[in-house]
């Protein structure tokens, strides 16, 4: 496959051995897109050879591995990033700009992240449900582990390092129940609260179709970024007298949708509206930080916090592999997480 790709793009050197590639080429940047279980060892080897690393999601299997890689990256004066490309779509870039400019009227009060995943005709699901040795089944979080970092990372960007509570509940959809793999869960709900009082909700579902959103609520307004439609809906908190409450807000909402439609048409003609825009933007920003020595596109704090939240989610819903579930397949618990700064120090620029 590497040779076929090399032939298409005029790449003369193709390898099936990592060490040989690092010794022969000494690449400036290595993109690691292997199954998550190999992320830590491959990234460690690439960093020690002097290469910057673009590491696909999930960044590592555990938060401890993530911290170790980032510490190594800092000690070697290299750069590393996570492949959370959906943080760099057009609507997410605009949302981030508005938050920084104070649209919310201060820090977010509440966050909501929704991530749906369509199993389609179950051909994908049957591949990992059919054998316990499939690499997805070997992950601590199984199906969740390979997908939810996209949605969790969106929350981590706006949460404090210290989380006071995480409450998790998970169950299996009727769709998967019929396939006879009771230990594999595909419906997840998570409630989070941080030290400063910001609350967050995360929903992952294979039953809900076409719902990939981030919603941020503040004192003066709220923002909703829709990844599916490439839209950003702005809402200013204000009250209206009498019957105007029934007319003005719907008209304002309609205006927002029309504005997004117009922007999408313009971006389409400009060649900026396409499925992989977020990935292109993330990679360009990462390469620029490598060239200039500037901060990485995703702060290391957020990468670690995302990994820690995922660790806790999987610890609660899969406390021991093969354990029977209670209450119709549901598992739930709550936890207090100490601040990242207690055991991990980063420079302010990171």
PDB file of N, CA, C and O in Angstrom, residues 98-132:
ATOM      1  N   UNK A  98     -15.164  34.659  18.677  1.00  0.00           N
ATOM      2  CA  UNK A  98     -16.209  35.382  19.387  1.00  0.00           C
ATOM      3  C   UNK A  98     -16.074  35.225  20.903  1.00  0.00           C
ATOM      4  O   UNK A  98     -16.295  36.179  21.655  1.00  0.00           O
ATOM      5  N   UNK A  99     -15.708  34.032  21.359  1.00  0.00           N
ATOM      6  CA  UNK A  99     -15.506  33.820  22.792  1.00  0.00           C
ATOM      7  C   UNK A  99     -14.367  34.697  23.293  1.00  0.00           C
ATOM      8  O   UNK A  99     -14.463  35.340  24.349  1.00  0.00           O
ATOM      9  N   UNK A 100     -13.270  34.750  22.546  1.00  0.00           N
ATOM     10  CA  UNK A 100     -12.129  35.562  22.944  1.00  0.00           C
ATOM     11  C   UNK A 100     -12.461  37.050  22.949  1.00  0.00           C
ATOM     12  O   UNK A 100     -11.904  37.812  23.750  1.00  0.00           O
ATOM     13  N   UNK A 101     -13.383  37.465  22.098  1.00  0.00           N
ATOM     14  CA  UNK A 101     -13.776  38.869  22.035  1.00  0.00           C
ATOM     15  C   UNK A 101     -14.836  39.234  23.067  1.00  0.00           C
ATOM     16  O   UNK A 101     -15.254  40.388  23.140  1.00  0.00           O
ATOM     17  N   UNK A 102     -15.288  38.245  23.868  1.00  0.00           N
ATOM     18  CA  UNK A 102     -16.217  38.536  24.948  1.00  0.00           C
ATOM     19  C   UNK A 102     -17.682  38.434  24.607  1.00  0.00           C
ATOM     20  O   UNK A 102     -18.528  38.999  25.322  1.00  0.00           O
ATOM     21  N   UNK A 103     -18.040  37.715  23.547  1.00  0.00           N
ATOM     22  CA  UNK A 103     -19.444  37.592  23.160  1.00  0.00           C
ATOM     23  C   UNK A 103     -20.296  37.011  24.280  1.00  0.00           C
ATOM     24  O   UNK A 103     -21.466  37.384  24.450  1.00  0.00           O
ATOM     25  N   UNK A 104     -19.728  36.087  25.063  1.00  0.00           N
ATOM     26  CA  UNK A 104     -20.494  35.426  26.119  1.00  0.00           C
ATOM     27  C   UNK A 104     -20.675  36.294  27.355  1.00  0.00           C
ATOM     28  O   UNK A 104     -21.480  35.974  28.227  1.00  0.00           O
ATOM     29  N   UNK A 105     -19.908  37.379  27.440  1.00  0.00           N
ATOM     30  CA  UNK A 105     -19.975  38.219  28.633  1.00  0.00           C
ATOM     31  C   UNK A 105     -19.143  37.695  29.779  1.00  0.00           C
ATOM     32  O   UNK A 105     -19.404  37.999  30.947  1.00  0.00           O
ATOM     33  N   UNK A 106     -18.135  36.911  29.479  1.00  0.00           N
ATOM     34  CA  UNK A 106     -17.273  36.321  30.498  1.00  0.00           C
ATOM     35  C   UNK A 106     -16.976  34.876  30.172  1.00  0.00           C
ATOM     36  O   UNK A 106     -17.166  34.414  29.039  1.00  0.00           O
ATOM     37  N   UNK A 107     -16.525  34.126  31.177  1.00  0.00           N
ATOM     38  CA  UNK A 107     -16.236  32.716  30.968  1.00  0.00           C
ATOM     39  C   UNK A 107     -17.523  31.926  30.721  1.00  0.00           C
ATOM     40  O   UNK A 107     -18.592  32.308  31.195  1.00  0.00           O
ATOM     41  N   UNK A 108     -17.425  30.819  29.987  1.00  0.00           N
ATOM     42  CA  UNK A 108     -18.615  29.990  29.774  1.00  0.00           C
ATOM     43  C   UNK A 108     -19.189  29.502  31.097  1.00  0.00           C
ATOM     44  O   UNK A 108     -18.447  29.153  32.026  1.00  0.00           O
ATOM     45  N   UNK A 109     -20.506  29.473  31.174  1.00  0.00           N
ATOM     46  CA  UNK A 109     -21.195  28.950  32.341  1.00  0.00           C
ATOM     47  C   UNK A 109     -21.492  27.463  32.164  1.00  0.00           C
ATOM     48  O   UNK A 109     -21.378  26.679  33.100  1.00  0.00           O
ATOM     49  N   UNK A 110     -21.839  27.084  30.937  1.00  0.00           N
ATOM     50  CA  UNK A 110     -22.206  25.696  30.653  1.00  0.00           C
ATOM     51  C   UNK A 110     -21.810  25.342  29.233  1.00  0.00           C
ATOM     52  O   UNK A 110     -21.882  26.178  28.316  1.00  0.00           O
ATOM     53  N   UNK A 111     -21.365  24.095  29.033  1.00  0.00           N
ATOM     54  CA  UNK A 111     -20.952  23.589  27.719  1.00  0.00           C
ATOM     55  C   UNK A 111     -21.728  22.315  27.414  1.00  0.00           C
ATOM     56  O   UNK A 111     -22.020  21.524  28.315  1.00  0.00           O
ATOM     57  N   UNK A 112     -22.011  22.109  26.141  1.00  0.00           N
ATOM     58  CA  UNK A 112     -22.631  20.858  25.714  1.00  0.00           C
ATOM     59  C   UNK A 112     -21.987  20.394  24.416  1.00  0.00           C
ATOM     60  O   UNK A 112     -21.902  21.159  23.454  1.00  0.00           O
ATOM     61  N   UNK A 113     -21.517  19.159  24.405  1.00  0.00           N
ATOM     62  CA  UNK A 113     -20.884  18.588  23.223  1.00  0.00           C
ATOM     63  C   UNK A 113     -21.634  17.320  22.827  1.00  0.00           C
ATOM     64  O   UNK A 113     -21.794  16.406  23.642  1.00  0.00           O
ATOM     65  N   UNK A 114     -22.089  17.285  21.595  1.00  0.00           N
ATOM     66  CA  UNK A 114     -22.828  16.130  21.079  1.00  0.00           C
ATOM     67  C   UNK A 114     -22.047  15.522  19.925  1.00  0.00           C
ATOM     68  O   UNK A 114     -21.615  16.230  19.014  1.00  0.00           O
ATOM     69  N   UNK A 115     -21.879  14.207  19.971  1.00  0.00           N
ATOM     70  CA  UNK A 115     -21.137  13.526  18.915  1.00  0.00           C
ATOM     71  C   UNK A 115     -21.878  12.248  18.533  1.00  0.00           C
ATOM     72  O   UNK A 115     -21.950  11.304  19.309  1.00  0.00           O
ATOM     73  N   UNK A 116     -22.447  12.241  17.338  1.00  0.00           N
ATOM     74  CA  UNK A 116     -23.141  11.050  16.861  1.00  0.00           C
ATOM     75  C   UNK A 116     -22.233  10.264  15.932  1.00  0.00           C
ATOM     76  O   UNK A 116     -21.359  10.831  15.267  1.00  0.00           O
ATOM     77  N   UNK A 117     -22.449   8.953  15.911  1.00  0.00           N
ATOM     78  CA  UNK A 117     -21.624   8.088  15.058  1.00  0.00           C
ATOM     79  C   UNK A 117     -22.540   7.061  14.417  1.00  0.00           C
ATOM     80  O   UNK A 117     -23.187   6.266  15.106  1.00  0.00           O
ATOM     81  N   UNK A 118     -22.601   7.086  13.109  1.00  0.00           N
ATOM     82  CA  UNK A 118     -23.501   6.211  12.373  1.00  0.00           C
ATOM     83  C   UNK A 118     -22.792   4.896  12.056  1.00  0.00           C
ATOM     84  O   UNK A 118     -21.793   4.877  11.330  1.00  0.00           O
ATOM     85  N   UNK A 119     -23.304   3.813  12.620  1.00  0.00           N
ATOM     86  CA  UNK A 119     -22.740   2.496  12.326  1.00  0.00           C
ATOM     87  C   UNK A 119     -23.156   1.987  10.957  1.00  0.00           C
ATOM     88  O   UNK A 119     -22.702   0.935  10.516  1.00  0.00           O
ATOM     89  N   UNK A 120     -24.030   2.725  10.297  1.00  0.00           N
ATOM     90  CA  UNK A 120     -24.425   2.374   8.939  1.00  0.00           C
ATOM     91  C   UNK A 120     -25.120   1.027   8.854  1.00  0.00           C
ATOM     92  O   UNK A 120     -26.030   0.725   9.627  1.00  0.00           O
ATOM     93  N   UNK A 121     -24.661   0.201   7.926  1.00  0.00           N
ATOM     94  CA  UNK A 121     -25.268  -1.119   7.756  1.00  0.00           C
ATOM     95  C   UNK A 121     -24.635  -2.166   8.657  1.00  0.00           C
ATOM     96  O   UNK A 121     -24.801  -3.366   8.466  1.00  0.00           O
ATOM     97  N   UNK A 122     -23.870  -1.692   9.658  1.00  0.00           N
ATOM     98  CA  UNK A 122     -23.228  -2.535  10.673  1.00  0.00           C
ATOM     99  C   UNK A 122     -22.057  -3.356  10.128  1.00  0.00           C
ATOM    100  O   UNK A 122     -21.546  -4.234  10.814  1.00  0.00           O
ATOM    101  N   UNK A 123     -21.608  -3.077   8.900  1.00  0.00           N
ATOM    102  CA  UNK A 123     -20.421  -3.780   8.410  1.00  0.00           C
ATOM    103  C   UNK A 123     -19.205  -3.415   9.255  1.00  0.00           C
ATOM    104  O   UNK A 123     -18.364  -4.255   9.559  1.00  0.00           O
ATOM    105  N   UNK A 124     -19.110  -2.119   9.640  1.00  0.00           N
ATOM    106  CA  UNK A 124     -18.000  -1.710  10.493  1.00  0.00           C
ATOM    107  C   UNK A 124     -18.122  -2.358  11.860  1.00  0.00           C
ATOM    108  O   UNK A 124     -17.159  -2.896  12.407  1.00  0.00           O
ATOM    109  N   UNK A 125     -19.324  -2.320  12.425  1.00  0.00           N
ATOM    110  CA  UNK A 125     -19.525  -2.881  13.763  1.00  0.00           C
ATOM    111  C   UNK A 125     -19.247  -4.381  13.783  1.00  0.00           C
ATOM    112  O   UNK A 125     -18.643  -4.894  14.725  1.00  0.00           O
ATOM    113  N   UNK A 126     -19.666  -5.092  12.736  1.00  0.00           N
ATOM    114  CA  UNK A 126     -19.466  -6.537  12.717  1.00  0.00           C
ATOM    115  C   UNK A 126     -17.988  -6.900  12.684  1.00  0.00           C
ATOM    116  O   UNK A 126     -17.587  -7.968  13.157  1.00  0.00           O
ATOM    117  N   UNK A 127     -17.163  -6.002  12.151  1.00  0.00           N
ATOM    118  CA  UNK A 127     -15.729  -6.280  12.067  1.00  0.00           C
ATOM    119  C   UNK A 127     -15.107  -6.403  13.448  1.00  0.00           C
ATOM    120  O   UNK A 127     -14.295  -7.299  13.701  1.00  0.00           O
ATOM    121  N   UNK A 128     -15.475  -5.484  14.387  1.00  0.00           N
ATOM    122  CA  UNK A 128     -14.875  -5.573  15.719  1.00  0.00           C
ATOM    123  C   UNK A 128     -15.746  -6.338  16.702  1.00  0.00           C
ATOM    124  O   UNK A 128     -15.246  -6.823  17.723  1.00  0.00           O
ATOM    125  N   UNK A 129     -17.048  -6.489  16.412  1.00  0.00           N
ATOM    126  CA  UNK A 129     -17.895  -7.280  17.295  1.00  0.00           C
ATOM    127  C   UNK A 129     -17.676  -8.778  17.090  1.00  0.00           C
ATOM    128  O   UNK A 129     -17.907  -9.567  17.985  1.00  0.00           O
ATOM    129  N   UNK A 130     -17.206  -9.126  15.894  1.00  0.00           N
ATOM    130  CA  UNK A 130     -17.055 -10.536  15.577  1.00  0.00           C
ATOM    131  C   UNK A 130     -15.890 -11.217  16.253  1.00  0.00           C
ATOM    132  O   UNK A 130     -15.836 -12.452  16.294  1.00  0.00           O
ATOM    133  N   UNK A 131     -14.929 -10.452  16.769  1.00  0.00           N
ATOM    134  CA  UNK A 131     -13.772 -11.061  17.420  1.00  0.00           C
ATOM    135  C   UNK A 131     -13.302 -10.202  18.577  1.00  0.00           C
ATOM    136  O   UNK A 131     -13.196  -8.978  18.455  1.00  0.00           O
ATOM    137  N   UNK A 132     -13.009 -10.831  19.696  1.00  0.00           N
ATOM    138  CA  UNK A 132     -12.526 -10.108  20.875  1.00  0.00           C
ATOM    139  C   UNK A 132     -11.098  -9.611  20.697  1.00  0.00           C
ATOM    140  O   UNK A 132     -10.634  -8.784  21.476  1.00  0.00           O
TER     141      UNK A 132
END
